[in-house]
Coordinates of C-alpha atoms in Angstrom, one line a residue:
Chain E
M1 CA 158.5 71.5 93.1
P2 CA 157.3 69.1 90.9
R3 CA 159.4 66.6 92.1
K4 CA 158.8 67.9 95.5
R5 CA 155.4 67.0 94.7
A6 CA 155.9 63.7 93.2
S7 CA 157.8 62.5 96.7
R8 CA 155.3 63.9 98.4
R9 CA 152.6 61.7 96.2
L10 CA 154.9 58.8 96.6
A11 CA 154.9 59.2 100.7
A12 CA 150.6 59.3 101.0
D13 CA 150.1 56.6 98.6
V14 CA 152.4 54.5 100.9
S15 CA 151.2 55.3 104.0
L16 CA 147.6 55.0 102.4
L17 CA 148.2 51.3 101.3
A18 CA 149.7 50.5 104.7
V19 CA 146.3 51.7 106.2
A20 CA 144.6 49.8 103.7
A21 CA 146.2 47.0 104.5
A22 CA 146.0 46.9 108.1
F23 CA 142.0 46.8 107.3
A24 CA 141.9 44.8 104.9
L25 CA 143.5 41.8 107.2
P26 CA 139.8 40.8 108.3
L27 CA 138.7 41.2 105.6
A28 CA 140.9 38.8 103.8
W29 CA 140.5 36.6 106.6
V30 CA 136.5 36.2 106.0
L31 CA 137.0 35.4 102.2
L32 CA 139.8 33.0 102.2
S33 CA 138.7 31.4 105.2
A34 CA 135.0 30.9 103.5
V35 CA 136.8 28.1 101.1
D36 CA 139.1 27.0 102.9
P37 CA 138.4 23.0 103.9
H38 CA 140.4 23.4 106.8
A39 CA 139.1 27.2 107.9
G40 CA 140.8 28.9 111.2
L41 CA 141.2 32.1 113.1
R42 CA 143.9 33.4 111.2
V43 CA 145.0 34.8 107.5
R44 CA 146.4 31.9 105.8
V45 CA 146.3 30.6 102.0
P46 CA 143.6 27.5 101.4
D47 CA 145.1 24.4 101.1
G48 CA 143.0 23.9 98.5
L49 CA 139.6 25.5 97.1
T50 CA 136.4 24.6 98.3
L51 CA 132.9 25.5 98.3
D52 CA 131.4 22.6 100.6
N53 CA 131.0 25.6 103.5
F54 CA 128.7 27.0 101.5
D55 CA 127.4 23.7 100.4
A56 CA 127.2 23.1 104.3
I57 CA 125.4 26.3 105.2
L58 CA 122.6 27.0 102.1
T59 CA 120.0 24.7 103.8
P60 CA 116.9 26.6 104.4
E61 CA 117.6 26.4 108.1
I62 CA 120.9 28.0 108.7
T63 CA 120.0 30.5 105.2
Y64 CA 117.5 30.9 103.7
T65 CA 115.2 30.9 106.7
P66 CA 117.0 34.0 108.4
L67 CA 117.7 35.7 105.5
L68 CA 114.2 35.6 104.1
N69 CA 112.7 36.9 108.3
S70 CA 115.6 40.0 107.7
L71 CA 114.1 40.7 104.0
V72 CA 110.5 40.6 105.4
L73 CA 112.0 42.5 108.7
C74 CA 114.2 45.1 107.2
G75 CA 112.0 45.3 103.5
G76 CA 108.5 45.9 105.7
A77 CA 110.2 49.0 107.7
T78 CA 112.3 50.0 105.2
A79 CA 109.0 50.9 102.8
L80 CA 106.7 52.4 105.4
T81 CA 110.4 54.4 106.6
V82 CA 110.6 55.7 103.2
V83 CA 107.0 56.5 102.5
C84 CA 106.6 57.7 106.3
A85 CA 109.5 60.1 105.6
A86 CA 108.5 61.1 102.2
L87 CA 105.5 62.5 103.7
A88 CA 106.0 64.2 106.1
A89 CA 108.9 66.0 104.7
Y90 CA 106.6 67.7 102.4
P91 CA 104.9 69.8 104.5
L92 CA 108.2 71.0 106.0
S93 CA 109.5 71.3 102.8
R94 CA 106.9 73.1 101.1
F95 CA 104.9 74.6 103.8
R96 CA 106.1 77.7 105.8
S97 CA 104.3 77.1 109.4
R98 CA 106.0 78.2 113.1
L99 CA 106.1 75.0 113.9
N100 CA 108.6 73.6 111.0
R101 CA 111.2 75.0 113.0
P102 CA 111.0 73.3 116.2
F103 CA 109.8 70.2 114.6
L104 CA 112.8 69.9 113.0
L105 CA 114.8 70.5 115.5
T106 CA 112.9 67.3 117.7
I107 CA 113.7 65.9 115.0
L108 CA 117.6 66.7 114.7
F109 CA 117.9 65.9 118.0
A110 CA 116.2 62.4 118.3
T111 CA 118.6 61.6 115.4
S112 CA 121.3 60.8 117.3
L113 CA 119.8 59.8 120.4
P114 CA 121.7 56.1 121.8
I115 CA 118.4 53.7 120.3
T116 CA 120.7 51.5 122.9
A117 CA 119.6 52.5 125.8
I118 CA 115.7 52.2 124.7
M119 CA 115.6 48.9 124.2
V120 CA 115.1 47.8 127.8
P121 CA 112.2 50.1 128.8
V122 CA 111.3 49.1 124.9
Y123 CA 111.4 45.6 125.9
A124 CA 109.3 46.0 129.0
L125 CA 106.8 47.5 126.5
F126 CA 106.6 45.4 124.5
V127 CA 105.9 42.8 126.9
R128 CA 102.9 44.6 128.9
V129 CA 100.8 45.3 125.1
N130 CA 101.5 41.8 123.3
L131 CA 104.2 43.5 121.0
I132 CA 106.3 41.0 121.6
D133 CA 107.7 38.6 119.7
T134 CA 106.0 40.0 116.7
L135 CA 107.3 41.3 113.1
Q136 CA 105.0 44.1 113.2
G137 CA 105.9 45.5 116.7
T138 CA 109.8 45.3 115.2
V139 CA 109.1 46.9 111.9
F140 CA 107.3 49.3 113.6
F141 CA 109.9 49.9 116.0
F142 CA 112.3 50.1 113.8
T143 CA 110.0 52.6 111.5
A144 CA 110.4 55.1 114.2
S145 CA 113.9 54.4 115.2
Q146 CA 114.9 55.0 111.4
L147 CA 112.4 57.9 110.9
P148 CA 114.4 60.5 112.2
F149 CA 117.2 61.0 110.0
A150 CA 115.1 60.0 107.9
I151 CA 112.9 62.5 107.5
W152 CA 115.8 64.8 108.1
L153 CA 117.9 63.9 105.0
M154 CA 114.7 63.4 102.6
K155 CA 113.5 67.1 104.1
N156 CA 117.4 68.2 102.7
F157 CA 116.9 66.8 99.5
M158 CA 113.4 67.7 98.9
D159 CA 114.4 71.6 99.5
G160 CA 117.1 71.2 96.5
V161 CA 113.5 70.3 94.1
P162 CA 112.3 73.8 92.6
R163 CA 108.8 75.3 93.6
E164 CA 108.1 76.4 90.2
L165 CA 107.9 73.0 88.3
E166 CA 105.4 72.6 91.2
E167 CA 103.3 75.7 90.9
A168 CA 102.6 75.0 87.6
A169 CA 100.7 72.1 88.7
W170 CA 99.4 73.6 91.4
T171 CA 97.3 76.0 89.0
D172 CA 96.1 72.5 87.4
G173 CA 94.6 71.7 90.7
A174 CA 96.6 68.9 91.7
S175 CA 96.5 68.4 94.9
A176 CA 99.6 68.1 97.2
L177 CA 99.9 64.6 97.6
Q178 CA 99.3 64.0 93.4
S179 CA 101.9 66.4 93.0
L180 CA 104.2 64.6 95.6
A181 CA 104.3 61.9 93.9
R182 CA 104.0 62.7 90.4
I183 CA 106.5 65.8 90.6
V184 CA 108.7 65.7 93.0
L185 CA 109.7 62.4 94.2
P186 CA 110.1 61.4 90.8
L187 CA 112.9 64.4 90.2
M188 CA 115.1 63.2 93.6
G189 CA 115.3 60.2 92.3
P190 CA 119.2 59.6 93.7
G191 CA 118.2 61.1 96.9
L192 CA 115.4 58.5 97.6
A193 CA 117.6 56.3 97.0
V194 CA 120.1 57.3 99.2
V195 CA 117.1 57.4 102.3
T196 CA 115.7 54.1 101.3
V197 CA 119.3 52.3 100.9
F198 CA 120.6 53.7 104.4
S199 CA 118.0 53.1 106.3
F200 CA 118.3 49.2 104.8
V201 CA 121.4 48.6 105.5
M202 CA 121.2 50.0 108.8
M203 CA 118.4 47.4 110.2
W204 CA 119.7 45.2 108.1
G205 CA 123.3 44.8 109.9
N206 CA 121.1 45.9 113.2
F207 CA 121.4 43.0 115.8
F208 CA 120.2 44.6 119.1
V209 CA 116.5 45.2 117.7
P210 CA 115.7 41.7 117.2
F211 CA 117.7 40.4 119.4
M212 CA 115.3 41.6 122.0
L213 CA 112.6 42.6 120.3
L214 CA 112.1 39.0 119.1
L215 CA 112.3 35.4 120.7
S216 CA 111.3 32.1 118.9
P217 CA 114.5 31.1 116.4
D218 CA 112.3 30.5 113.6
R219 CA 111.7 34.4 113.8
M220 CA 115.1 35.2 114.0
P221 CA 117.1 37.2 111.0
A222 CA 120.7 36.5 109.7
S223 CA 121.9 39.1 112.0
V224 CA 120.9 37.2 115.6
S225 CA 120.7 33.7 113.7
V226 CA 124.3 34.0 112.9
N227 CA 125.2 33.8 116.3
D228 CA 123.9 30.5 116.9
F229 CA 127.6 28.8 114.9
F230 CA 129.3 29.8 118.5
G231 CA 126.6 28.8 120.8
N232 CA 124.6 25.5 120.1
R233 CA 126.5 23.4 117.3
G234 CA 129.8 22.9 120.0
M235 CA 133.1 23.1 117.7
V236 CA 132.9 26.2 115.6
A237 CA 133.0 25.6 112.2
Y238 CA 134.9 28.3 110.8
G239 CA 135.0 27.6 107.5
Q240 CA 130.7 27.8 107.9
L241 CA 130.4 30.9 109.4
A242 CA 132.9 32.9 107.2
A243 CA 130.6 31.3 104.7
F244 CA 127.9 32.7 106.3
S245 CA 128.6 35.9 106.4
V246 CA 130.1 36.5 102.9
I247 CA 126.2 35.2 102.6
Y248 CA 124.7 38.0 104.3
S249 CA 126.8 41.2 104.0
T250 CA 126.7 40.9 100.1
P251 CA 123.3 42.3 99.8
V252 CA 124.7 45.2 101.1
I253 CA 127.4 45.9 100.2
L254 CA 126.2 45.7 97.1
L255 CA 123.6 48.2 97.3
Y256 CA 125.9 50.5 98.7
V257 CA 128.1 50.5 95.4
L258 CA 124.8 50.3 93.9
V259 CA 123.9 53.7 95.4
A260 CA 127.8 55.5 95.4
R261 CA 128.0 54.7 91.9
R262 CA 125.2 56.6 91.7
L263 CA 125.7 59.6 93.5
G264 CA 129.3 60.6 91.5
G265 CA 131.7 58.6 94.3
G266 CA 131.9 60.7 97.6
F267 CA 128.6 59.4 99.4
A268 CA 126.3 61.8 99.7
L269 CA 125.4 60.9 103.3
G270 CA 129.0 62.5 104.1
G271 CA 127.3 65.6 103.7
A272 CA 124.0 64.7 104.2
V273 CA 124.9 65.1 108.2
K274 CA 127.1 67.8 108.2
G275 CA 123.4 69.5 108.2
Chain T
M1 CA 92.6 79.0 100.5
R2 CA 95.6 79.7 102.6
H3 CA 94.0 78.3 106.2
R4 CA 92.9 75.3 104.1
Y5 CA 96.1 75.0 103.3
R6 CA 97.5 75.3 106.8
I7 CA 95.0 71.9 108.2
A8 CA 95.4 69.7 105.6
G9 CA 99.2 70.8 104.7
A10 CA 100.0 68.7 107.6
L11 CA 98.1 65.8 107.3
P12 CA 100.9 63.8 105.8
L13 CA 102.9 63.9 108.5
G14 CA 100.7 62.4 110.1
P15 CA 101.9 58.3 110.1
A16 CA 105.4 59.6 111.1
V17 CA 104.0 61.8 114.0
V18 CA 102.1 58.7 115.2
L19 CA 105.0 56.2 114.7
L20 CA 107.2 58.5 116.3
L21 CA 105.1 59.4 119.5
L22 CA 104.1 55.7 119.7
F23 CA 107.4 53.9 119.4
L24 CA 109.8 56.8 120.2
A25 CA 108.4 58.5 122.8
G26 CA 106.8 56.6 124.6
P27 CA 109.4 54.3 125.5
I28 CA 111.4 57.4 125.9
A29 CA 108.7 58.4 128.3
Y30 CA 108.0 54.4 129.9
C31 CA 112.5 54.2 130.5
V32 CA 111.3 57.9 132.7
Y33 CA 108.8 56.3 135.0
I34 CA 110.2 52.1 135.1
A35 CA 113.8 53.9 136.1
F36 CA 112.1 54.9 139.5
T37 CA 110.2 51.2 140.1
D38 CA 111.6 48.5 140.9
L39 CA 110.3 46.0 138.3
Q40 CA 111.9 42.6 137.5
L41 CA 111.8 40.2 135.0
T42 CA 110.3 37.2 136.8
G43 CA 106.7 37.3 136.8
Q44 CA 105.7 39.7 139.7
A45 CA 101.9 41.1 139.5
H46 CA 103.0 45.3 140.2
S47 CA 106.0 47.0 140.3
S48 CA 106.6 50.1 143.3
F49 CA 108.2 53.5 143.0
V50 CA 111.3 52.8 144.9
G51 CA 112.2 57.0 144.1
L52 CA 115.4 57.4 143.3
A53 CA 116.8 54.1 144.9
N54 CA 117.7 52.7 141.2
F55 CA 120.1 55.5 140.7
R56 CA 121.3 55.8 144.6
R57 CA 122.4 51.6 144.2
A58 CA 124.2 52.9 141.1
F59 CA 126.4 54.9 142.7
R60 CA 127.8 52.4 145.4
D61 CA 127.1 49.3 142.6
D62 CA 131.2 48.7 141.9
A63 CA 129.9 47.1 139.0
F64 CA 128.3 50.1 137.7
L65 CA 131.1 52.2 138.2
N66 CA 133.4 49.9 136.3
A67 CA 131.1 49.8 133.7
V68 CA 131.9 54.2 133.5
W69 CA 135.5 53.9 133.1
L70 CA 135.6 51.2 130.6
T71 CA 132.6 53.1 129.0
L72 CA 135.3 56.6 128.9
V73 CA 138.1 54.5 128.1
F74 CA 136.2 53.4 125.4
T75 CA 134.9 56.3 123.8
V76 CA 138.4 58.4 124.3
L77 CA 140.5 55.4 122.9
S78 CA 138.0 54.7 119.6
S79 CA 136.1 57.4 119.1
L80 CA 138.2 61.3 120.1
V81 CA 141.4 59.5 118.7
G82 CA 141.1 56.9 116.7
Q83 CA 138.3 57.1 114.8
N84 CA 138.4 61.0 114.9
T85 CA 142.3 61.4 114.0
L86 CA 142.8 58.1 111.5
G87 CA 139.5 59.8 109.8
L88 CA 141.2 63.3 109.6
A89 CA 144.4 60.9 108.6
L90 CA 143.5 59.3 105.8
A91 CA 141.0 62.3 104.4
A92 CA 144.2 64.5 104.3
L93 CA 146.2 61.9 103.2
M94 CA 143.9 60.4 100.2
K95 CA 144.1 64.7 98.3
R96 CA 147.7 64.0 98.0
A97 CA 147.5 60.2 97.2
S98 CA 147.4 59.2 93.6
K99 CA 144.3 57.9 91.8
P100 CA 144.1 54.5 92.4
V101 CA 145.5 54.3 95.6
R102 CA 142.5 56.3 96.9
T103 CA 140.2 54.5 96.2
L104 CA 141.1 51.2 96.7
T105 CA 141.6 52.3 100.0
G106 CA 138.8 54.3 100.5
G107 CA 136.9 51.3 99.1
V108 CA 138.8 48.5 102.0
V109 CA 138.1 51.1 104.4
V110 CA 134.2 51.9 103.6
T111 CA 133.2 48.3 103.2
A112 CA 134.5 48.1 107.0
W113 CA 132.0 50.5 107.7
V114 CA 129.1 49.0 106.3
L115 CA 129.5 45.5 106.8
P116 CA 126.9 44.5 109.3
E117 CA 127.9 44.7 113.6
V118 CA 128.0 41.3 114.2
V119 CA 130.5 40.1 110.7
A120 CA 132.4 42.8 111.9
G121 CA 132.6 41.7 115.5
F122 CA 133.3 37.7 114.2
L123 CA 136.7 39.7 111.6
L124 CA 137.6 41.3 114.5
Y125 CA 137.5 38.4 117.2
A126 CA 139.3 36.2 115.0
F127 CA 141.5 38.7 114.1
F128 CA 142.9 39.4 118.0
R129 CA 142.0 35.6 119.3
R130 CA 145.0 33.8 120.4
E131 CA 145.1 31.4 117.3
G132 CA 144.4 34.7 115.4
T133 CA 146.0 36.7 112.7
L134 CA 147.5 39.7 115.1
N135 CA 149.5 36.9 116.4
A136 CA 150.5 35.0 113.7
I137 CA 152.1 38.9 112.5
L138 CA 153.8 39.1 115.5
D139 CA 155.6 35.7 115.8
W140 CA 156.5 36.6 112.5
L141 CA 157.7 39.6 113.3
H142 CA 159.6 37.8 116.7
L143 CA 157.4 39.9 119.0
P144 CA 156.2 38.3 122.0
R145 CA 152.6 37.4 121.7
Q146 CA 149.8 38.1 123.6
N147 CA 145.9 36.6 124.8
W148 CA 144.2 39.8 123.5
L149 CA 140.7 39.3 124.3
F150 CA 142.4 37.9 127.8
T151 CA 144.9 40.7 128.8
L152 CA 143.5 43.5 127.4
P153 CA 140.1 43.7 126.2
I154 CA 138.8 46.7 126.3
L155 CA 141.7 47.7 123.6
A156 CA 140.8 44.9 121.5
V157 CA 137.4 45.9 121.2
S158 CA 138.5 49.6 121.0
F159 CA 140.3 48.9 118.0
A160 CA 137.3 47.5 116.8
N161 CA 135.5 50.0 117.0
V162 CA 138.0 52.4 114.6
W163 CA 138.3 49.0 112.4
R164 CA 134.5 49.6 111.8
G165 CA 133.6 53.4 112.6
T166 CA 136.8 55.5 110.8
A167 CA 135.0 55.5 107.3
F168 CA 132.4 57.8 108.5
S169 CA 135.1 60.1 109.6
M170 CA 137.1 59.6 106.9
L171 CA 133.7 60.7 104.4
V172 CA 133.2 63.6 106.6
Y173 CA 136.4 64.9 106.5
S174 CA 136.6 64.8 102.5
A175 CA 133.7 66.9 102.3
A176 CA 135.1 69.7 104.8
L177 CA 138.1 69.7 103.1
D178 CA 137.4 69.7 99.6
E179 CA 135.7 72.9 100.4
I180 CA 138.8 74.9 101.4
P181 CA 139.8 76.8 98.1
A182 CA 143.4 75.5 96.9
E183 CA 144.2 79.3 96.8
I184 CA 144.2 79.5 100.4
T185 CA 146.4 76.2 100.8
E186 CA 148.5 77.4 98.0
A187 CA 149.4 80.5 99.6
A188 CA 150.1 79.8 102.7
E189 CA 152.5 77.1 101.1
V190 CA 154.6 80.3 99.0
D191 CA 154.3 81.8 101.9
G192 CA 156.8 79.1 103.6
A193 CA 154.3 77.7 105.9
G194 CA 155.4 73.4 106.2
G195 CA 153.2 70.7 106.1
W196 CA 152.8 71.0 110.5
R197 CA 152.1 75.0 110.8
R198 CA 149.1 74.5 107.5
L199 CA 147.1 72.1 109.1
W200 CA 147.4 74.1 112.5
H201 CA 146.8 77.2 111.1
I202 CA 144.7 77.0 108.2
T203 CA 143.1 73.4 107.7
L204 CA 141.9 72.6 111.6
P205 CA 140.8 76.3 112.1
M206 CA 138.7 76.3 108.0
I207 CA 137.1 72.5 109.1
R208 CA 136.4 73.5 112.9
R209 CA 133.0 73.1 112.6
S210 CA 132.9 69.9 110.5
I211 CA 135.7 68.5 113.7
G212 CA 132.8 69.9 116.3
T213 CA 129.9 67.4 114.3
N214 CA 132.0 64.6 113.6
L215 CA 133.0 64.1 116.9
M216 CA 129.4 64.6 118.5
L217 CA 127.7 61.7 116.3
N218 CA 131.4 59.6 116.4
T219 CA 131.1 59.4 120.0
L220 CA 126.8 59.1 120.2
Q221 CA 127.6 56.4 117.9
T222 CA 130.4 54.6 120.3
L223 CA 128.0 55.0 123.4
S224 CA 125.7 53.3 122.0
V225 CA 127.7 50.0 120.7
F226 CA 126.9 46.9 121.7
G227 CA 126.6 44.0 119.0
L228 CA 130.5 44.3 118.5
I229 CA 131.5 43.9 122.2
W230 CA 128.8 41.3 122.8
V231 CA 130.2 39.1 119.9
M232 CA 134.2 39.1 120.3
T233 CA 134.1 39.4 124.9
R234 CA 129.6 39.4 125.7
G235 CA 131.7 42.2 128.2
G236 CA 134.1 40.0 129.4
P237 CA 135.9 38.2 130.3
G238 CA 134.9 38.7 134.5
D239 CA 133.1 42.7 133.7
R240 CA 137.0 43.9 131.1
S241 CA 134.9 45.2 128.8
Q242 CA 131.5 45.7 130.3
T243 CA 130.5 49.0 129.1
L244 CA 127.3 50.4 130.4
P245 CA 125.3 49.5 127.3
L246 CA 126.5 45.8 128.3
F247 CA 126.1 46.0 132.0
M248 CA 122.1 47.6 131.7
Y249 CA 121.7 44.7 129.4
E250 CA 123.2 42.4 132.1
Q251 CA 121.4 43.4 135.2
A252 CA 117.6 43.5 133.2
F253 CA 118.3 39.9 131.3
Q254 CA 120.8 38.3 133.3
N255 CA 119.5 39.1 136.7
S256 CA 115.9 40.0 135.9
M257 CA 116.0 43.7 137.2
I258 CA 113.7 45.8 134.6
G259 CA 113.9 48.8 137.3
Y260 CA 117.7 49.6 138.0
G261 CA 118.9 48.4 133.8
T262 CA 116.5 50.6 133.3
A263 CA 117.6 53.4 135.5
V264 CA 121.5 53.2 134.2
A265 CA 119.6 53.2 130.4
L266 CA 118.2 56.4 131.7
L267 CA 121.6 57.5 132.3
L268 CA 122.8 56.5 129.2
L269 CA 120.0 58.3 127.5
L270 CA 120.8 61.9 129.5
V271 CA 124.7 61.8 128.5
G272 CA 123.5 61.1 124.6
S273 CA 120.9 63.9 124.5
L274 CA 123.1 65.8 126.5
F275 CA 125.9 65.7 123.4
S276 CA 122.7 65.5 120.8
V277 CA 122.0 69.7 121.8
V278 CA 125.5 70.2 122.3
H279 CA 125.7 68.5 118.3
L280 CA 122.3 70.7 117.7
R281 CA 124.2 74.2 119.2
L282 CA 127.0 73.4 116.3
L283 CA 124.4 72.9 113.6
R284 CA 122.5 75.9 114.5
T285 CA 124.9 78.4 113.1
E286 CA 124.4 76.6 109.8
V287 CA 121.0 75.9 109.9

């Protein structure tokens, strides 16, 4: 029996390593090309290490402005999402009402609507109400599209905080908002972190929304501006494209690692999504 | 006291509800409206109601039917077959594998998922290009090379979507498999049930809810993929990888027909809502 188990483990290890290798090849390309002076399209060991690719792209026009735009856009929308979701989750989690269930079902329905499909009408609507090519318009749309899932997650995390702790505060005369801010939210730190990081990561990587709703090149976030490497600059400098991809991707990967570690390895999202 | 709570208690919902109504419900309602008009992009002052003309046009439009077909192929290949099966296989293998291998594989697969969509597109573009990594490997194995993005673009973008999306299924199935009590599988093993029989008669029935949820969410995510395909092929060559989102975009902006593009969008939204309702039904048994 132990021998059988050992051989089974070996088989599992070998298969997993094969899959991991296949998944790693494209990742290896971006990492190696970023430091390769003569980067092409295939994975290869660089003939010499260089930071020239990073030097070439670390200019205000190519890197700093788009990243700052991404930060303002996604940071603003994430902050708004988390605040609105926390406020909305509170009555849904704490007060009994006949409207809770229909509201939650509507929210849940909205979480899985394909947002891509409504981008053309959103564009037409934004042109009409003069929100096209504005930061606030894009922030509001990002927030609205992320809110259903954020409210759903937030409510589930909030349900995990026992009511008894709050009831004491209520008898001391604290208002609902006070007990939310002072008691409930501090107790659901990991949940709050998941909602914040998840919203931010989704927006940071989103291409279609800013691509449709923003027009001026100087307002573009990194997710859209990165396409300029193909479009306007003629010959594609693959090394620079790879270097930019590394810089643009690093923040979300770090954020993910941070949250995943805090929650003890397994990301709670798998469980949360299941309901 | 109770009554006061009821009104004041609902107030925190305000900001979220306002935003959702203005920026989510509003556009959806507007979508339903302009799908029945001939709204165009080119500075035309007003549009007129055209009834079902946009929809009749769609079903006679070969390019639309081509997009429907490609969307179907893309969804079945990458979501139902690819992400779902590979995700389950990875989750099952990880339960048996040694810890370092498990961590390594999980890390690599999840990284592909966390990467921004456009970056994932570039990486897979480089991988499938004629001068890219895949052909280099085929050369090394003395197998015939292909210009993947030209001969089989829909297959290439489907693989790209599998690469990018498998992590989600893997996480869902890992959580589901952890919930199966060890005694049950062990009992079956003692009774002499082989690996495949255990999978078919015990594992799959026990995680069937997770399978349903995962299939729905994968499909919905796959239906709305735009950036990945846009970066890799722009829907081309010609229209050979033009799924519905790309078709909708082309009609609305390259051909300036917002009304027609929105009608297509509305159809996509309807299909999405249908899946979404099924998803709700699956959850309802649990909630």
